[in-house]
mmCIF file of N, CA and C in Angstrom:
data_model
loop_
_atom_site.group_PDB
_atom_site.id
_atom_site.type_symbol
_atom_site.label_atom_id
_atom_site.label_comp_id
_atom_site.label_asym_id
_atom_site.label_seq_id
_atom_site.Cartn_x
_atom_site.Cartn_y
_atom_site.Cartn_z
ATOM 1 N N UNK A 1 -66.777 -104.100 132.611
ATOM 2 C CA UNK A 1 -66.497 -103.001 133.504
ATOM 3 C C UNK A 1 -66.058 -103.504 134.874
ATOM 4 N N UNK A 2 -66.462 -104.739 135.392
ATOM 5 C CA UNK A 2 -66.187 -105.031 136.613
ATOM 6 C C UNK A 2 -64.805 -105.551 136.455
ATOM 7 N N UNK A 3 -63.641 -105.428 135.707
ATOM 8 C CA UNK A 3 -62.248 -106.255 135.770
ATOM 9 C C UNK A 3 -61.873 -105.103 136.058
ATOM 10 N N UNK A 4 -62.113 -103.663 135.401
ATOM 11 C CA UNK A 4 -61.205 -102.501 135.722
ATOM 12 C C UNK A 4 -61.513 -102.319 137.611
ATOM 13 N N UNK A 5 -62.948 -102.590 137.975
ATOM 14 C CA UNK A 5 -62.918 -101.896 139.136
ATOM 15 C C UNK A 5 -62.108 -102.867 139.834
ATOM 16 N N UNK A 6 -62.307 -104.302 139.858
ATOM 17 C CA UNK A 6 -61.162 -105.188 140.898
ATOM 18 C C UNK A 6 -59.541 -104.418 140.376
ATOM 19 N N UNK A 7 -59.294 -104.442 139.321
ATOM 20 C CA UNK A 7 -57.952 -103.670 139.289
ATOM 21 C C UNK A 7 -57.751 -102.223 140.075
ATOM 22 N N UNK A 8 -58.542 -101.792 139.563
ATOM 23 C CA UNK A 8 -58.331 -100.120 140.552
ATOM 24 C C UNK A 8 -58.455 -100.605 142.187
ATOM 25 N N UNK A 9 -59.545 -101.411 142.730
ATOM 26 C CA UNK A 9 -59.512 -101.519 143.911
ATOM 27 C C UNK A 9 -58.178 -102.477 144.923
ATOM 28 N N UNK A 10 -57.765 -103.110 143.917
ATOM 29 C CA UNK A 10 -56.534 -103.945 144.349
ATOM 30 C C UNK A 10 -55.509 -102.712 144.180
ATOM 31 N N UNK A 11 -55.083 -102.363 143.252
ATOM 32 C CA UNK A 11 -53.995 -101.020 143.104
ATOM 33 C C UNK A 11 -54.089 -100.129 144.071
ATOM 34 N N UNK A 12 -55.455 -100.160 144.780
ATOM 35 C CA UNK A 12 -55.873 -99.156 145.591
ATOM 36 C C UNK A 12 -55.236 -99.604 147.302
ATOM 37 N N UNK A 13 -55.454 -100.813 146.863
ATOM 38 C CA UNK A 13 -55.243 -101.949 148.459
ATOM 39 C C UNK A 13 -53.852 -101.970 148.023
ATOM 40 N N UNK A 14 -53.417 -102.440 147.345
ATOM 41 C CA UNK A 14 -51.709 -102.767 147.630
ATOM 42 C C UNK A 14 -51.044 -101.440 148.299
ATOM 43 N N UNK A 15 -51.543 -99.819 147.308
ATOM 44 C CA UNK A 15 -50.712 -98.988 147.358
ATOM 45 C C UNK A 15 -50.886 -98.548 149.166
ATOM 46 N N UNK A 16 -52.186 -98.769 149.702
ATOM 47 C CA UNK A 16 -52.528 -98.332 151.070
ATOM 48 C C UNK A 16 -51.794 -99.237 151.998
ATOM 49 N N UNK A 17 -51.374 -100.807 151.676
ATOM 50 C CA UNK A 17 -50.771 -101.816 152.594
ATOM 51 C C UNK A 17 -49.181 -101.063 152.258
ATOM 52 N N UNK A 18 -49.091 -100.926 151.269
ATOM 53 C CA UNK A 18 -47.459 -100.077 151.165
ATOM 54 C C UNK A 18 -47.094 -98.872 152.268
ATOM 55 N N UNK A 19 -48.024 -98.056 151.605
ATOM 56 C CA UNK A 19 -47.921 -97.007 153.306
ATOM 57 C C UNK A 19 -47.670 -97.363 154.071
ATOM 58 N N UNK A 20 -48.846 -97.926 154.739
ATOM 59 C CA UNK A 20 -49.103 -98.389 156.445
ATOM 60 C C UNK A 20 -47.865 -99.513 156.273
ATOM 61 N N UNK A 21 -47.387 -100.097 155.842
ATOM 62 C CA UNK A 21 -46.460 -101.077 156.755
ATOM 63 C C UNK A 21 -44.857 -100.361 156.340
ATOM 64 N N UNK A 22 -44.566 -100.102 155.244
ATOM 65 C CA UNK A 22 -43.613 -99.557 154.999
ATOM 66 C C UNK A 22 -43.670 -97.906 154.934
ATOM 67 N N UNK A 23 -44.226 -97.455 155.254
ATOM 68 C CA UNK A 23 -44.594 -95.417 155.133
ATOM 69 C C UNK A 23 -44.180 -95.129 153.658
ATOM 70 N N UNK A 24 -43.885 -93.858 153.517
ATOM 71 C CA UNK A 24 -43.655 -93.412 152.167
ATOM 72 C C UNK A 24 -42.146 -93.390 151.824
ATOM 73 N N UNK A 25 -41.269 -93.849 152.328
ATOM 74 C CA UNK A 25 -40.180 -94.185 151.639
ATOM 75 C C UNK A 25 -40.079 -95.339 150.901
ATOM 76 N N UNK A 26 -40.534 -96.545 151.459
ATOM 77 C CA UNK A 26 -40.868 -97.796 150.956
ATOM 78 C C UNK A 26 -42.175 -97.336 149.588
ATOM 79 N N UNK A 27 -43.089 -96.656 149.578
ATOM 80 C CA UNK A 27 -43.544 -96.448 148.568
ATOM 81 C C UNK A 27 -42.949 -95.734 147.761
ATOM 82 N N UNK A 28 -42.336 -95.099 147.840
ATOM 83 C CA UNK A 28 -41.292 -94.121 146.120
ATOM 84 C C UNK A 28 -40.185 -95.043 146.052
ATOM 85 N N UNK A 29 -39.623 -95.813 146.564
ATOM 86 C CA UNK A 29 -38.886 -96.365 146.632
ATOM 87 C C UNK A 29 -38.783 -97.757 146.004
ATOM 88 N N UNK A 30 -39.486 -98.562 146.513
ATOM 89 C CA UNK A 30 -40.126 -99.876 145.862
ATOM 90 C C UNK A 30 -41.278 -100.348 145.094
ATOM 91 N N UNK A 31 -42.288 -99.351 145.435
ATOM 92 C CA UNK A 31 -43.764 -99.037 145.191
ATOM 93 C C UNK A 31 -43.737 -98.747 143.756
ATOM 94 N N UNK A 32 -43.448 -97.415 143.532
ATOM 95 C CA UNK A 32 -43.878 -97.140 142.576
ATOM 96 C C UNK A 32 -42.763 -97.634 140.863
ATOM 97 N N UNK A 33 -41.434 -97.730 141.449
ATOM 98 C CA UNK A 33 -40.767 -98.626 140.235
ATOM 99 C C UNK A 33 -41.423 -100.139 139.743
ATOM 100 N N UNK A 34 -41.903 -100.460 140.807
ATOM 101 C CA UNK A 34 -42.583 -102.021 140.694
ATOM 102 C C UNK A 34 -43.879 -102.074 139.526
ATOM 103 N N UNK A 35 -44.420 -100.849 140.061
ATOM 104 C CA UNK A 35 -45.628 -100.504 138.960
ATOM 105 C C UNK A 35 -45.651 -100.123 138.021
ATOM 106 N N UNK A 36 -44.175 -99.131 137.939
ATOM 107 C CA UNK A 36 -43.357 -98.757 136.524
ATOM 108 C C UNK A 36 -42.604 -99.770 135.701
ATOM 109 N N UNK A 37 -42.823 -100.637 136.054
ATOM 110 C CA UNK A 37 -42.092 -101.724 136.052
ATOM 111 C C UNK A 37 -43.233 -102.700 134.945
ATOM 112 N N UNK A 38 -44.301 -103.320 135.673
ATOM 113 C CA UNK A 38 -45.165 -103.962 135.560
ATOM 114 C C UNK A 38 -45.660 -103.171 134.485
ATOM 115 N N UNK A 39 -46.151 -102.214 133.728
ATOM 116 C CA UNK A 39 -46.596 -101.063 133.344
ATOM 117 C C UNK A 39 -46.029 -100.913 131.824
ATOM 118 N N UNK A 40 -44.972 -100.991 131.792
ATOM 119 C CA UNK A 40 -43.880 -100.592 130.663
ATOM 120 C C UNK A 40 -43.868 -101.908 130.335
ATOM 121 N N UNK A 41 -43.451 -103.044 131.081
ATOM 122 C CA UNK A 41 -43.448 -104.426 130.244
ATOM 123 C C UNK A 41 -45.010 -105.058 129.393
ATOM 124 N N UNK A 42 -46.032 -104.678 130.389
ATOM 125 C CA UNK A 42 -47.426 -105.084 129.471
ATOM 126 C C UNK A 42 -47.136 -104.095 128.194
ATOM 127 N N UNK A 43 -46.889 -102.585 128.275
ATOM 128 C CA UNK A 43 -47.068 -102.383 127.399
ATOM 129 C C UNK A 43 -46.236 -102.367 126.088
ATOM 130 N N UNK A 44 -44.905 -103.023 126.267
ATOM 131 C CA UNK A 44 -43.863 -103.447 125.047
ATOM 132 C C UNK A 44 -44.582 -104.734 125.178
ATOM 133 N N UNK A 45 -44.946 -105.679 125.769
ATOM 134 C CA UNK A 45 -45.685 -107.208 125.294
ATOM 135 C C UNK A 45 -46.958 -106.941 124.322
ATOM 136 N N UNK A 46 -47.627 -105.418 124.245
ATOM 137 C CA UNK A 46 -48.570 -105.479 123.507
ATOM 138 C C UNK A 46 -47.926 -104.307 122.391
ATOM 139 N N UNK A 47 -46.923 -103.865 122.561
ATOM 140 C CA UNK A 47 -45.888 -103.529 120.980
ATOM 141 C C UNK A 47 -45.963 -104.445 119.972
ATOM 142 N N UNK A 48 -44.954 -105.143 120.866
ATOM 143 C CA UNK A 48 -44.406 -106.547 120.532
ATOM 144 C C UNK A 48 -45.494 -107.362 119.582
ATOM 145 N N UNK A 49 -46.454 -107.296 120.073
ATOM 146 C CA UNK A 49 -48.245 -108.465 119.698
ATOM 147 C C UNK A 49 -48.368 -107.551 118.357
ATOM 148 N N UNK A 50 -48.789 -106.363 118.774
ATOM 149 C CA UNK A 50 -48.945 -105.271 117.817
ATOM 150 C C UNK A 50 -48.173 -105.649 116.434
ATOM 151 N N UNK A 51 -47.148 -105.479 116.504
ATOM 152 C CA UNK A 51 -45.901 -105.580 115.238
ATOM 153 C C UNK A 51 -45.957 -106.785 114.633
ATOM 154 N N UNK A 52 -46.074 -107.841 115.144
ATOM 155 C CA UNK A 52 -45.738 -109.349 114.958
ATOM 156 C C UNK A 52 -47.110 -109.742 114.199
ATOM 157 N N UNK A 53 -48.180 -109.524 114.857
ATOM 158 C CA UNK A 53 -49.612 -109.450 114.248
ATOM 159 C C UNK A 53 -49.457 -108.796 113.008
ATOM 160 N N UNK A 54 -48.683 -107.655 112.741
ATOM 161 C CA UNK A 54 -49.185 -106.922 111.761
ATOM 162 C C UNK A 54 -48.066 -107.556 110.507
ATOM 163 N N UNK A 55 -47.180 -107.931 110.975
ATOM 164 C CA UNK A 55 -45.944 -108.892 110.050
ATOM 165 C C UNK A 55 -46.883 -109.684 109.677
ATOM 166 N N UNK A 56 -47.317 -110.917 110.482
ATOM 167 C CA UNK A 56 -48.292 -111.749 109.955
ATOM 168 C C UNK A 56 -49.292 -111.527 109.465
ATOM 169 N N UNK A 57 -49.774 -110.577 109.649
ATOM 170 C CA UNK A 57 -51.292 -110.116 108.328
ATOM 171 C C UNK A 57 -50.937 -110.083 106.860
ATOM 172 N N UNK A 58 -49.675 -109.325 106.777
ATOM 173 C CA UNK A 58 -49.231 -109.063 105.355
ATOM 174 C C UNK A 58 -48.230 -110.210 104.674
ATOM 175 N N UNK A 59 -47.408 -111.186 105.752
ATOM 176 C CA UNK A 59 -46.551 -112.192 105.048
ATOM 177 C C UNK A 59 -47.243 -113.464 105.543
ATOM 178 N N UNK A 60 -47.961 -113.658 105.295
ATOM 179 C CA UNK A 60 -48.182 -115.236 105.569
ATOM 180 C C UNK A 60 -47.476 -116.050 105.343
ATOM 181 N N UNK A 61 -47.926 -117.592 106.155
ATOM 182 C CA UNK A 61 -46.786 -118.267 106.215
ATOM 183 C C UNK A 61 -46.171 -118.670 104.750
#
């Protein structure tokens, strides 16, 4: 349980240093594609794991 809270609390800190130094244009702008970004690739890398794992369960080498 304690990896999710350092994640939420860092997500929490980046998105607040985004504001304050850049305001909210810099956050819709750079902010949140970055996370859409980061977000969509973990989750095709764990497609990806998903599928390949499941190839290899049924065809061995």
């Amino acid at each position: 349980m304690r990896v999710y809270e350092v994640m939420v609390v860092s997500a929490w800190a980046l998105k607040l240093l985004t504001l304050k130094i850049g305001c909210s244009k810099a956050y819709e702008e750079h902010g949140i594609p970055v996370a859409t970004g980061f977000l969509l690739g973990y989750a095709l890398a764990i497609l990806a794991g998903g599928i390949i794992s499941a190839i290899r369960f049924f065809i061995p080498f």
